[in-house]
Short mmCIF file of C-alpha atoms in Angstrom, two decimals:
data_model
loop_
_atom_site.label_atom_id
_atom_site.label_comp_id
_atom_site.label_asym_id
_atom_site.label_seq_id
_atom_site.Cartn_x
_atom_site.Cartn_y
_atom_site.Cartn_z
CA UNK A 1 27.89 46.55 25.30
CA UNK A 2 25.78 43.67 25.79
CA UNK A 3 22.55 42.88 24.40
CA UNK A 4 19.02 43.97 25.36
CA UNK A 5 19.27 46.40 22.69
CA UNK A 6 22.97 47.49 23.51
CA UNK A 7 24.18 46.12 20.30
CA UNK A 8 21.59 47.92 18.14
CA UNK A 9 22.99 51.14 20.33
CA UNK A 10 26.51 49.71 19.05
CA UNK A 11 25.69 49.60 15.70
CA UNK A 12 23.79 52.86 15.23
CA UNK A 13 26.14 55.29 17.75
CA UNK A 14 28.71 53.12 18.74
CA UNK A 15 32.17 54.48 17.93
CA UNK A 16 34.73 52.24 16.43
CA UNK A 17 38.54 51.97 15.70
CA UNK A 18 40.54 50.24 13.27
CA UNK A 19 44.44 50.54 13.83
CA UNK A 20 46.15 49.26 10.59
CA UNK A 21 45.21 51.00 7.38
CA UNK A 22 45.71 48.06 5.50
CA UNK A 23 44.29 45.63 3.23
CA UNK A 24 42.75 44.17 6.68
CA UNK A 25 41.56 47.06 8.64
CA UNK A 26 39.57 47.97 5.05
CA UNK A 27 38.04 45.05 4.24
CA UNK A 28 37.01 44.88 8.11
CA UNK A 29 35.35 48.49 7.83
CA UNK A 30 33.80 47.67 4.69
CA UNK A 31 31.89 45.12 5.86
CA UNK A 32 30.87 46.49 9.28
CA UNK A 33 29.09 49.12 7.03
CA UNK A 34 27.39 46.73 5.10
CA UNK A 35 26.17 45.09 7.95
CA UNK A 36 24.37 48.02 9.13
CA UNK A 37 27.35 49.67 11.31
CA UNK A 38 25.97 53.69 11.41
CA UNK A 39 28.27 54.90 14.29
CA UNK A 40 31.28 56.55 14.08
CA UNK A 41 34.19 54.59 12.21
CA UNK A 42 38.18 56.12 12.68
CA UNK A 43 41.05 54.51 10.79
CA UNK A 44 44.38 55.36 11.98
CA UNK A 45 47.80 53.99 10.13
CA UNK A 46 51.41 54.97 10.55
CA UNK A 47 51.91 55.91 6.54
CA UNK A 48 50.89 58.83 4.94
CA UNK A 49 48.86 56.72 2.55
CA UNK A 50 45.18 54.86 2.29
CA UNK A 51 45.00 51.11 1.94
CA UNK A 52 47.31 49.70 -0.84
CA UNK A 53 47.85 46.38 -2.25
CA UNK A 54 50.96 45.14 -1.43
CA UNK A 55 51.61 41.95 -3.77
CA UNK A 56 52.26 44.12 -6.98
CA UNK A 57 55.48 45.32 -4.93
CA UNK A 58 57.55 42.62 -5.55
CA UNK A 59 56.17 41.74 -8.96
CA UNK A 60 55.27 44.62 -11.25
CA UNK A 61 56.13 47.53 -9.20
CA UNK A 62 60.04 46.36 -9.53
CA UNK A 63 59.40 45.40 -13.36
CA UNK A 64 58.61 48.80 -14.29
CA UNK A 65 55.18 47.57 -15.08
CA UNK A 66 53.44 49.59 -12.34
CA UNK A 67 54.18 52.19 -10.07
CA UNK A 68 53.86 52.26 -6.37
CA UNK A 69 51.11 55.29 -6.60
CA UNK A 70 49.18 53.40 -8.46
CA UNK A 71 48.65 50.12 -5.83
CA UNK A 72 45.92 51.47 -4.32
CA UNK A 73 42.89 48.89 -3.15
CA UNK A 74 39.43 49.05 -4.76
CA UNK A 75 37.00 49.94 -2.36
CA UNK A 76 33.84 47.56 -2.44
CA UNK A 77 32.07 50.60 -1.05
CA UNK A 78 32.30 53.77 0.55
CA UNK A 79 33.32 53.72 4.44
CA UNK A 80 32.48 57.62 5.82
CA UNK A 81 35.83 57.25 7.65
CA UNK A 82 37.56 59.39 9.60
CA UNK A 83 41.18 58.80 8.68
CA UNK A 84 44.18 59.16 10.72
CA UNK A 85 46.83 58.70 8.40
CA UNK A 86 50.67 59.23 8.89
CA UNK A 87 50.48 58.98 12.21
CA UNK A 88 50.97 55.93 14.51
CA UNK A 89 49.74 54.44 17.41
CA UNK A 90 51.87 54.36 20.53
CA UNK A 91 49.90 52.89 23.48
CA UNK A 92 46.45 50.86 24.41
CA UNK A 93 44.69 51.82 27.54
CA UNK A 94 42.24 48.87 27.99
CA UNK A 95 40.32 50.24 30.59
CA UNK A 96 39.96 53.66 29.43
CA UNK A 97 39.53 52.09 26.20
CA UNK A 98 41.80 54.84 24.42
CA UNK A 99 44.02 54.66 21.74
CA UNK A 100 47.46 57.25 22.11
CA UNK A 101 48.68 58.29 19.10
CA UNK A 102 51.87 59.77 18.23
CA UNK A 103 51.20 63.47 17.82
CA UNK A 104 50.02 63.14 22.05
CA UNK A 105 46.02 62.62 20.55
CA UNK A 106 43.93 59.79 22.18
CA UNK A 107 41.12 58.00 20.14
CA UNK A 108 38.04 56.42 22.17
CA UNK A 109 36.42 53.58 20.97
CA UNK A 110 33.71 50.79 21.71
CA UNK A 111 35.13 48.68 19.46
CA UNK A 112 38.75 48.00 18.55
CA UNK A 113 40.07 46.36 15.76
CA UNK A 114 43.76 45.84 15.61
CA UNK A 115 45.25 45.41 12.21
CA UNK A 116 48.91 46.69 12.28
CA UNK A 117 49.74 43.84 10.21
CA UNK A 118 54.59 43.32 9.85
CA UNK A 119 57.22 45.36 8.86
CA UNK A 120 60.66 44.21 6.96
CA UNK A 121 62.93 42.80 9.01
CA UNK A 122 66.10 45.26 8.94
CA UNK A 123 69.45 44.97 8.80
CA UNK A 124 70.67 44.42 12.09
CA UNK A 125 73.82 46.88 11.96
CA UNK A 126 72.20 50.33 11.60
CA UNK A 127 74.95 52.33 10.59
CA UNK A 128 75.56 49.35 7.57
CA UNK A 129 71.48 49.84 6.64
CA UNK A 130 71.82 53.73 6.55
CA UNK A 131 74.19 53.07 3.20
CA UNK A 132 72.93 54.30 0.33
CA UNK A 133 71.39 51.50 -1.63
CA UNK A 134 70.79 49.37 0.74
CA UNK A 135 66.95 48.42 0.90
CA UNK A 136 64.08 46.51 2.43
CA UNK A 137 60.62 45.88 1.03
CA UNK A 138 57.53 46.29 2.43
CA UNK A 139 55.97 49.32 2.02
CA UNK A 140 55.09 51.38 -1.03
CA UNK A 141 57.87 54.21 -0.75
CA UNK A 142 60.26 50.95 -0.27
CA UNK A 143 59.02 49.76 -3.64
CA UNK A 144 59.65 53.07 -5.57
CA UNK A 145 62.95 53.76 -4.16
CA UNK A 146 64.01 49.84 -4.99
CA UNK A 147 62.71 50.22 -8.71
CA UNK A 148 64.16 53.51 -9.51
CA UNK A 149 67.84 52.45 -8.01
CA UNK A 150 67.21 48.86 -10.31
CA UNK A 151 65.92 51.04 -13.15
CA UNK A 152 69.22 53.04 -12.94
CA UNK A 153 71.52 49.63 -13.87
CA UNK A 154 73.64 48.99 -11.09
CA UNK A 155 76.12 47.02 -11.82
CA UNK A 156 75.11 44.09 -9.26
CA UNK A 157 72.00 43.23 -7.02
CA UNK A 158 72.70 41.33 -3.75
CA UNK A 159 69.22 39.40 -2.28
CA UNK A 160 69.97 38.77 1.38
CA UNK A 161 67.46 35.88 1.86
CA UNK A 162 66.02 33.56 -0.47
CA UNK A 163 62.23 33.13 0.63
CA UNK A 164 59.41 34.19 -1.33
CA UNK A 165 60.37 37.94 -1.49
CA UNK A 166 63.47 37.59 -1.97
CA UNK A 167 63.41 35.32 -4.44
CA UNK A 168 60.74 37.52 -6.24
CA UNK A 169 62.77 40.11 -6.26
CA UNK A 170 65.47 37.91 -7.81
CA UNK A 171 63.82 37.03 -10.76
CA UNK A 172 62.59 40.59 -11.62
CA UNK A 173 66.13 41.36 -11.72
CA UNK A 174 66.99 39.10 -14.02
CA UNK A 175 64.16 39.32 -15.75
CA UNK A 176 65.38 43.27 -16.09
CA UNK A 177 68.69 41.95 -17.20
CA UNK A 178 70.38 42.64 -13.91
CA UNK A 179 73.36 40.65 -12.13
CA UNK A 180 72.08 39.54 -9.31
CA UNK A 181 74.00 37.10 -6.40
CA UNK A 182 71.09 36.16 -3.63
CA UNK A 183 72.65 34.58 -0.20
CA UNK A 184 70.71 32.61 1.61
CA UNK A 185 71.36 31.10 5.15
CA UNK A 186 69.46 27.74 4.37
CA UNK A 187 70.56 25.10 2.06
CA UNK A 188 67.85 26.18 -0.60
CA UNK A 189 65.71 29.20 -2.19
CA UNK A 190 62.24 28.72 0.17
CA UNK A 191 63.20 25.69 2.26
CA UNK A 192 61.77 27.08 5.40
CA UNK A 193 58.37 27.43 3.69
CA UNK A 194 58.31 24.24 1.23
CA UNK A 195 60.97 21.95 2.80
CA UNK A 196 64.36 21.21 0.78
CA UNK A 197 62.53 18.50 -1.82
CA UNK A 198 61.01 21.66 -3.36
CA UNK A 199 63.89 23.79 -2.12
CA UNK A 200 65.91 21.60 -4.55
CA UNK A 201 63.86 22.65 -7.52
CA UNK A 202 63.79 26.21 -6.59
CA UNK A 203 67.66 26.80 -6.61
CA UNK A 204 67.85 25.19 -10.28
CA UNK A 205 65.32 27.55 -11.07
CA UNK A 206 67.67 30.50 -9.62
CA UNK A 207 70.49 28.82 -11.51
CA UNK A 208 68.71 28.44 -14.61
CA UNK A 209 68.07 31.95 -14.44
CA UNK A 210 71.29 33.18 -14.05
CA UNK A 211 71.31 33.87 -10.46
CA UNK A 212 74.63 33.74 -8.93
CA UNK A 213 73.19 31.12 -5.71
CA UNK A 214 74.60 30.96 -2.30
CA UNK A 215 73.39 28.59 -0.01
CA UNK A 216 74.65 27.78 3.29
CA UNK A 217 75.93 31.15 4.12
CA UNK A 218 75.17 34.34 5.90
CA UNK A 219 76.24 37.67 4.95
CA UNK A 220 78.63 39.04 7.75
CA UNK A 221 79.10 42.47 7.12
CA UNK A 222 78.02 45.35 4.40
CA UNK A 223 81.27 47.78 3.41
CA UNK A 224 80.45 51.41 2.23
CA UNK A 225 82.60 53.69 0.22
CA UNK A 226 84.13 57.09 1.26
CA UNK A 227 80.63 58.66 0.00
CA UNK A 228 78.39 56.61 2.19
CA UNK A 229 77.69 54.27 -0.66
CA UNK A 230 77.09 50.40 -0.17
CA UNK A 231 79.50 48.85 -2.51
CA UNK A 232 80.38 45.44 -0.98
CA UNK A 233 79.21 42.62 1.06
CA UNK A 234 81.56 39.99 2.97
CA UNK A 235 80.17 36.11 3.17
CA UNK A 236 80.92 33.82 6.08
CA UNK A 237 82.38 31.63 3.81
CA UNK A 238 85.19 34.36 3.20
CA UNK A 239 83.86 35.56 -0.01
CA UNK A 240 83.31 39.15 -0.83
CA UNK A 241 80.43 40.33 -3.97
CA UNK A 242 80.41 43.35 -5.24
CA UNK A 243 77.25 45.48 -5.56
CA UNK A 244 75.94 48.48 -5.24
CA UNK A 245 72.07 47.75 -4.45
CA UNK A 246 71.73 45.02 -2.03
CA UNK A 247 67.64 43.84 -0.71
CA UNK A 248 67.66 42.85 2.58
CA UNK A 249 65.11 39.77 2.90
CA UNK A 250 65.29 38.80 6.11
CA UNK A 251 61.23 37.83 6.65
CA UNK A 252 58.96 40.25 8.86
CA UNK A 253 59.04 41.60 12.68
CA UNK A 254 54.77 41.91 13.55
CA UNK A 255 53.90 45.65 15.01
CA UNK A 256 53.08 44.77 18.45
CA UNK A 257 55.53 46.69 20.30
CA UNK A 258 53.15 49.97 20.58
CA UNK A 259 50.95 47.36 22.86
CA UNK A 260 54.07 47.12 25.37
CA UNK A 261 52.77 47.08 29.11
CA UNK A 262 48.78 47.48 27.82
CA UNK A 263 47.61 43.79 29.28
CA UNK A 264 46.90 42.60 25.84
CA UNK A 265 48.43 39.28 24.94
CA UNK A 266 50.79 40.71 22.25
CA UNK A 267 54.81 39.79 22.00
CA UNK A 268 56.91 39.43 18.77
CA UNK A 269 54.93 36.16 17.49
CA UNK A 270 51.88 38.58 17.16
CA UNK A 271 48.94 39.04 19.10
CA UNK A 272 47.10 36.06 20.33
CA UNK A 273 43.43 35.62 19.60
CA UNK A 274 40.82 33.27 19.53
CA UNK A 275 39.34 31.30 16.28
CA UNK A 276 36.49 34.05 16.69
CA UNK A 277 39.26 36.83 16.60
CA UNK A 278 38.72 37.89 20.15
CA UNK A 279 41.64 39.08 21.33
CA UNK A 280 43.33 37.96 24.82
CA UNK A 281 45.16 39.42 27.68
CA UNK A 282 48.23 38.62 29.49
CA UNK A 283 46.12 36.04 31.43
CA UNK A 284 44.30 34.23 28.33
CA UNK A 285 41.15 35.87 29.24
CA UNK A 286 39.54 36.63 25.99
CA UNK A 287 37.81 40.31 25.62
CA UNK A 288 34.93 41.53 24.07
CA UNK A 289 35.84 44.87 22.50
CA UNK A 290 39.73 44.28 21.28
CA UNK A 291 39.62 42.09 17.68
CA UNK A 292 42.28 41.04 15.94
CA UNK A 293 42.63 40.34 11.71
CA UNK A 294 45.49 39.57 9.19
CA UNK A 295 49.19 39.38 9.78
CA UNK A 296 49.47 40.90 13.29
CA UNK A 297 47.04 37.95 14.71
CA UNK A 298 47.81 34.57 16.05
CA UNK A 299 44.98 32.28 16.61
CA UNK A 300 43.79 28.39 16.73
CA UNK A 301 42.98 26.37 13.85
CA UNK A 302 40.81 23.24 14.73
CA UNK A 303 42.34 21.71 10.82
CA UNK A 304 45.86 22.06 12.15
CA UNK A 305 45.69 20.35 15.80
CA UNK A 306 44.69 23.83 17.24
CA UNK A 307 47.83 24.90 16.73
CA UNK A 308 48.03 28.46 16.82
CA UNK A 309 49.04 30.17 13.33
CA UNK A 310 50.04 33.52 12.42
CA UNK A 311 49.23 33.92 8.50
CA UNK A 312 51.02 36.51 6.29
CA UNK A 313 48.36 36.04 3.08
CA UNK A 314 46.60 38.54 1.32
CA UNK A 315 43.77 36.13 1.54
CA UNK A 316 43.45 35.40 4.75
CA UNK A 317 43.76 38.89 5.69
CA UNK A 318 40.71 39.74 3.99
CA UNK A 319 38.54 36.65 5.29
CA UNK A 320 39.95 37.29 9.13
CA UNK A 321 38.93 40.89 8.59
CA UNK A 322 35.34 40.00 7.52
CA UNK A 323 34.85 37.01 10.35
CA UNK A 324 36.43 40.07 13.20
CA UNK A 325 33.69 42.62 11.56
CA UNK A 326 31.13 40.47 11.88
CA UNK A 327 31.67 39.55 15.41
CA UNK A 328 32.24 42.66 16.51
CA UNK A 329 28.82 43.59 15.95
CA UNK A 330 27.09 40.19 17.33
CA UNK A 331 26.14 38.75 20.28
CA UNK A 332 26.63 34.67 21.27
CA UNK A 333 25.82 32.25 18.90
CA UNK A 334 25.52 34.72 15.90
CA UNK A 335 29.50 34.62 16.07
CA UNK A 336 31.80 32.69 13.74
CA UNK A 337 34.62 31.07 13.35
CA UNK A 338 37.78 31.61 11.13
CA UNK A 339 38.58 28.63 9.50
CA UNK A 340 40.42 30.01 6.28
CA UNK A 341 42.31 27.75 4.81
CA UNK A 342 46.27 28.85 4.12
CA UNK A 343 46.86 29.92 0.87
CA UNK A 344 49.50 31.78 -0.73
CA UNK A 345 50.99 32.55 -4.55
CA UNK A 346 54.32 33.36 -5.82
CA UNK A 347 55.50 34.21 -9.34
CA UNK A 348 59.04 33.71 -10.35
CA UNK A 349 61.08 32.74 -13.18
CA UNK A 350 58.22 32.52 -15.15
CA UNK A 351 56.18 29.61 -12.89
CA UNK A 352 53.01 30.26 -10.74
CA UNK A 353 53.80 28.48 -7.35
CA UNK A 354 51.03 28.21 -5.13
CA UNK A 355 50.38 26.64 -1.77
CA UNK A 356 47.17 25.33 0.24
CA UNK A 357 47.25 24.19 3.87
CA UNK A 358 50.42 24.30 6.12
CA UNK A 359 52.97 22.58 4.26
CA UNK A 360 55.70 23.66 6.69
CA UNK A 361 54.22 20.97 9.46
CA UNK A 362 54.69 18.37 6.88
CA UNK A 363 57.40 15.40 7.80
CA UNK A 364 56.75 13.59 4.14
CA UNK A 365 55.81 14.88 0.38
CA UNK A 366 54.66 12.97 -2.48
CA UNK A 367 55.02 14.44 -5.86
CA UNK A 368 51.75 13.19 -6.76
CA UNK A 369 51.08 14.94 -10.25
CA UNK A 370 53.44 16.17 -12.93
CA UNK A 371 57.38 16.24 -12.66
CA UNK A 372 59.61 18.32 -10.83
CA UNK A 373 62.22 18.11 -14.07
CA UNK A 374 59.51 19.85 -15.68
CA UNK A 375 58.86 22.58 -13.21
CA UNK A 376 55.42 21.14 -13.80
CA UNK A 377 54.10 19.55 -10.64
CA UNK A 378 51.97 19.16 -7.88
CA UNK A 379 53.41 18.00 -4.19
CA UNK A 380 51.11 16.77 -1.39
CA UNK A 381 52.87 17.14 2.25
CA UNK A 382 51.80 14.42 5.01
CA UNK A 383 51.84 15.00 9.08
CA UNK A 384 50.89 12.35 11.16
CA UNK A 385 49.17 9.97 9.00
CA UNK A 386 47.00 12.81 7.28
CA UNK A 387 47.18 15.17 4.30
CA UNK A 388 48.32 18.50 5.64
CA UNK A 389 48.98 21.00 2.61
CA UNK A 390 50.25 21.31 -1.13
CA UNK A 391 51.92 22.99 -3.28
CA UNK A 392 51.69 23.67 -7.03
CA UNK A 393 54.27 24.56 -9.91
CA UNK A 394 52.17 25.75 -12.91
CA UNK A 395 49.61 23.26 -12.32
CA UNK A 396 47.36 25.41 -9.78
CA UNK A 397 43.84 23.49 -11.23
CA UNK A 398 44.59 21.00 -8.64
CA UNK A 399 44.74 23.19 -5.43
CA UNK A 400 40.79 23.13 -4.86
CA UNK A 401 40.77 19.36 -4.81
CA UNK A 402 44.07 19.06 -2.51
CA UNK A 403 42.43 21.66 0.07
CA UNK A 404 39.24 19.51 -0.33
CA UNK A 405 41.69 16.78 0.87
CA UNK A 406 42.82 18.63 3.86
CA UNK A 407 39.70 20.54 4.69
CA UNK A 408 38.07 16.46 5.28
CA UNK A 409 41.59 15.44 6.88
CA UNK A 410 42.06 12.45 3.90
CA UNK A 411 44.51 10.02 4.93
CA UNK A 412 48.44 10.20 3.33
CA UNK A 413 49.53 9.25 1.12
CA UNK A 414 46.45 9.95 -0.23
CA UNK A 415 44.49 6.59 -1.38
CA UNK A 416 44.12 7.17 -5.15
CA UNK A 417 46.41 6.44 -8.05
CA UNK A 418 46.13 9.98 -9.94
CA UNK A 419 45.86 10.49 -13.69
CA UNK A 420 49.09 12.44 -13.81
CA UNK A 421 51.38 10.08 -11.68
CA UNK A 422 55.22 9.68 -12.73
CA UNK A 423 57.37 7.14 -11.23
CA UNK A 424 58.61 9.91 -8.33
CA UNK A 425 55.23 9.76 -7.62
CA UNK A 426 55.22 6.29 -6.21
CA UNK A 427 56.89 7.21 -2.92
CA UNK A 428 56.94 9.45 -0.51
CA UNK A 429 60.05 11.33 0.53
CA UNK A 430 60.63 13.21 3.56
CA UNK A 431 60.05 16.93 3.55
CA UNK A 432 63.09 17.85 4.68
CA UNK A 433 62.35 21.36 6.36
CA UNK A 434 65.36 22.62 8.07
CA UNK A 435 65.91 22.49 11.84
CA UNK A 436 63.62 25.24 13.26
CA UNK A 437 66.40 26.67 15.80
CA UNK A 438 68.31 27.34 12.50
CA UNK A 439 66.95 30.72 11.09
CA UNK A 440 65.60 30.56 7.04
CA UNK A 441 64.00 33.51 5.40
CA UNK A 442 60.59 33.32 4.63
CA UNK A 443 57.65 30.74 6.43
CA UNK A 444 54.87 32.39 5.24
CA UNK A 445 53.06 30.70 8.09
CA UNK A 446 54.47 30.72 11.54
CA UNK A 447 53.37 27.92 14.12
CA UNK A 448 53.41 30.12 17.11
CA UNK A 449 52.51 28.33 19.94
CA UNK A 450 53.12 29.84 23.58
CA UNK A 451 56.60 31.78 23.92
CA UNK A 452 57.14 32.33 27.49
CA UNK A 453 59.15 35.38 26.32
CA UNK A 454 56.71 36.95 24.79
CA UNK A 455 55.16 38.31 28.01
CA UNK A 456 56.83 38.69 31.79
CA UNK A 457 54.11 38.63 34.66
CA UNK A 458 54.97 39.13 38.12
CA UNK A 459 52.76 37.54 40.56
CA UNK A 460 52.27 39.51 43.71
CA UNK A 461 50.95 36.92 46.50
CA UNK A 462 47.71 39.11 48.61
CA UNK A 463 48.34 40.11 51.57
CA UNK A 464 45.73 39.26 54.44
#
């Protein structure tokens, strides 16, 4: 629909589909309503549930503090959906524009927004994930299962993975008075998102804590018992650990694969879109009725060398969702751009951490503010000559003035003595991110530029 009153058609009869019933897809269909969006509005999502939040999962949910039925979002305001819940979407025809769904139904649409967001990475060997008490977490029935096998007192926790999750789910162990070993593949709790200065820091916080640490290893094999019980796990180091409930944390596979052989430019990095979240087929043509918001897109940030990012944040999610929304119901120049700033928060062991920017393309860090001894601390990460992200430890005051510094590309180290400055703050250090062909758990921000395996073409010459 194009304009000469074919978007005021749009918006009063126009039919339009959100796959995803997630924190995305419902922000996005909030605000299409509020600006004006009569027609008829279907929501379709592979779990039985409405939109929950998913945070609280791997903080109070395992704590006991909350249960997984009670995650739900708040609603801003009242949709009139029609909701397709528990059952997923299989297929995209573009031209047809028809979405097949699982029980054999098709869903037409003007409009398509595609918000299928990632799933947990599983444990590769499928009979050793089918023991009992071996989990992943992701999803709301994943959270109560996890907290009422914890709540239970095994005897030990394994935490395959030491990113954000899995180090979350570390420290509610132990905060729940749990043993709890974690192995982790990189030389540090979070070192593929933070880099191994802050890595450092995080694995004397596990320490600390009581976790029993492994770095450098991966975890070869799980061993059941006669009963079909997980009760072991063997290290490539030739160490065995006992336990009976072991998290697999092994970061997030994005839900394209239902888009398989549809000419949309979707692969395992996500789906790729443009800065107005216009999605694009196979040949990089960008379309006018596919959208893309939150975890499942990839798309260009002018801040970050139009690189193209793929973002698992709550807040991004819900400021892609509003930018798609509001393009999908205008024409032109009334379009915007996403520009959200990265930002992400963890809680563990008792310390906020938060991030702005990318800090994962930094080469150098400065702790600028605070000490790292102290757990107290803000660290500013450099790329090419210019402030590109930071990260706080209990000292989170400081993050609108640091994204200030990246949003107006400041120079690093940045040119200021601050009021807070401890002799590590002097000098910068390099980053020290691992070696990206080596595999970490947990980049909450991906750099995904152009994977020639994420689509196969074949070019058929014309025949004259």
């Amino acid at each position: 629909m194009s304009a000469d009153g074919s978007l005021e058609r749009l918006k009063r009869d126009g039919r339009i589909v959100v796959v995803g019933a997630s924190l995305a897809g419902l922000r996005a269909a909030e605000t299409m309503r509020e600006k004006g969006f009569t027609g008829s509005l279907t929501m379709i999502g592979d779990e039985p549930y409405e939109p929950y939040d998913r945070p609280p999962l791997s903080k109070q949910v395992l704590l006991g503090k909350a249960t997984a039925d009670h995650t739900a979002l708040p609603r801003r305001r009242g949709i009139d959906a029609k909701w397709r819940l528990g059952v997923a979407a299989t297929g995209l025809d573009m031209a047809a524009r028809r979405v097949r769904l699982a029980d054999g139904d098709e869903v037409e649409y003007d409009r398509l927004l595609i918000a299928t967001g990632v799933r947990a990475r599983p444990w590769p060997n499928e009979e050793e994930a089918a023991l009992e008490g071996v989990f992943v977490l992701r999803t709301r029935d994943d959270a109560a299962a996890l907290e009422h096998s914890l709540a239970a007192g095994p005897r030990r926790v394994l935490v395959i993975g030491a990113g954000f999750t899995g180090s979350e789910i570390a420290s509610a162990c132990r905060e729940r008075g749990l043993p709890v070993t974690v192995a982790e593949l990189g030389a540090a709790p979070l070192v593929g998102a933070l880099g191994g200065v802050i890595g450092e820091v995080a694995a004397e916080m596990h320490r600390e804590h009581g976790v029993d640490l492994r770095t450098g290893v991966m975890v070869t094999g799980l061993e059941g018992d006669p009963a079909g019980r997980v009760r072991a796990a063997h290290l490539s180091d030739g160490a065995t650990v006992e336990a009976d409930v072991v998290i697999v944390s092994l970061g997030a596979q994005r839900n394209t694969e239902w888009l398989a052989g549809s000419g949309l430019g979707a692969g395992p990095r996500g789906i790729a879109c443009d800065a107005g979240c216009r999605a694009f087929n196979i040949w990089g043509i960008v379309t006018d009725d596919i959208y893309v918001a939150g975890d499942v897109a990839r798309s260009p940030h002018a801040l970050f060398g139009y690189q193209f990012l793929s973002l698992e944040h709550w807040g991004n999610a819900v400021a892609q969702a509003e930018t798609a929304a509001h393009n999908m119901l205008s024409e032109g120049m009334d379009r915007r751009p996403h520009v959200w700033v990265p930002a992400f928060w963890s809680s563990q062991f008792g310390v906020n951490i938060k991030s702005v920017g990318v800090p994962s393309m930094g080469t150098e860090i400065l702790i600028s503010q605070g000490s790292r001894a102290e757990r107290r601390f803000t660290g500013v990460y450099g790329y090419q000559g210019r402030v590109i992200g930071a990260v706080t430890f209990d000292q989170s005051r400081w993050l609108p003035f640091y994204q200030h510094l990246i949003e107006t590309t400041t120079p690093f180290p940045p040119p200021f003595t601050t009021v807070d400055r401890r002799p590590e703050g002097h000098k910068a250090l390099p980053a020290d991110f691992p070696d990206p062909s080596v595999p970490t758990h947990g980049p909450t921000i991906t750099l995904s530029g152009y994977s020639p395996a994420d689509q196969t073409m074949t070019f058929t010459p014309a025949r004259h």
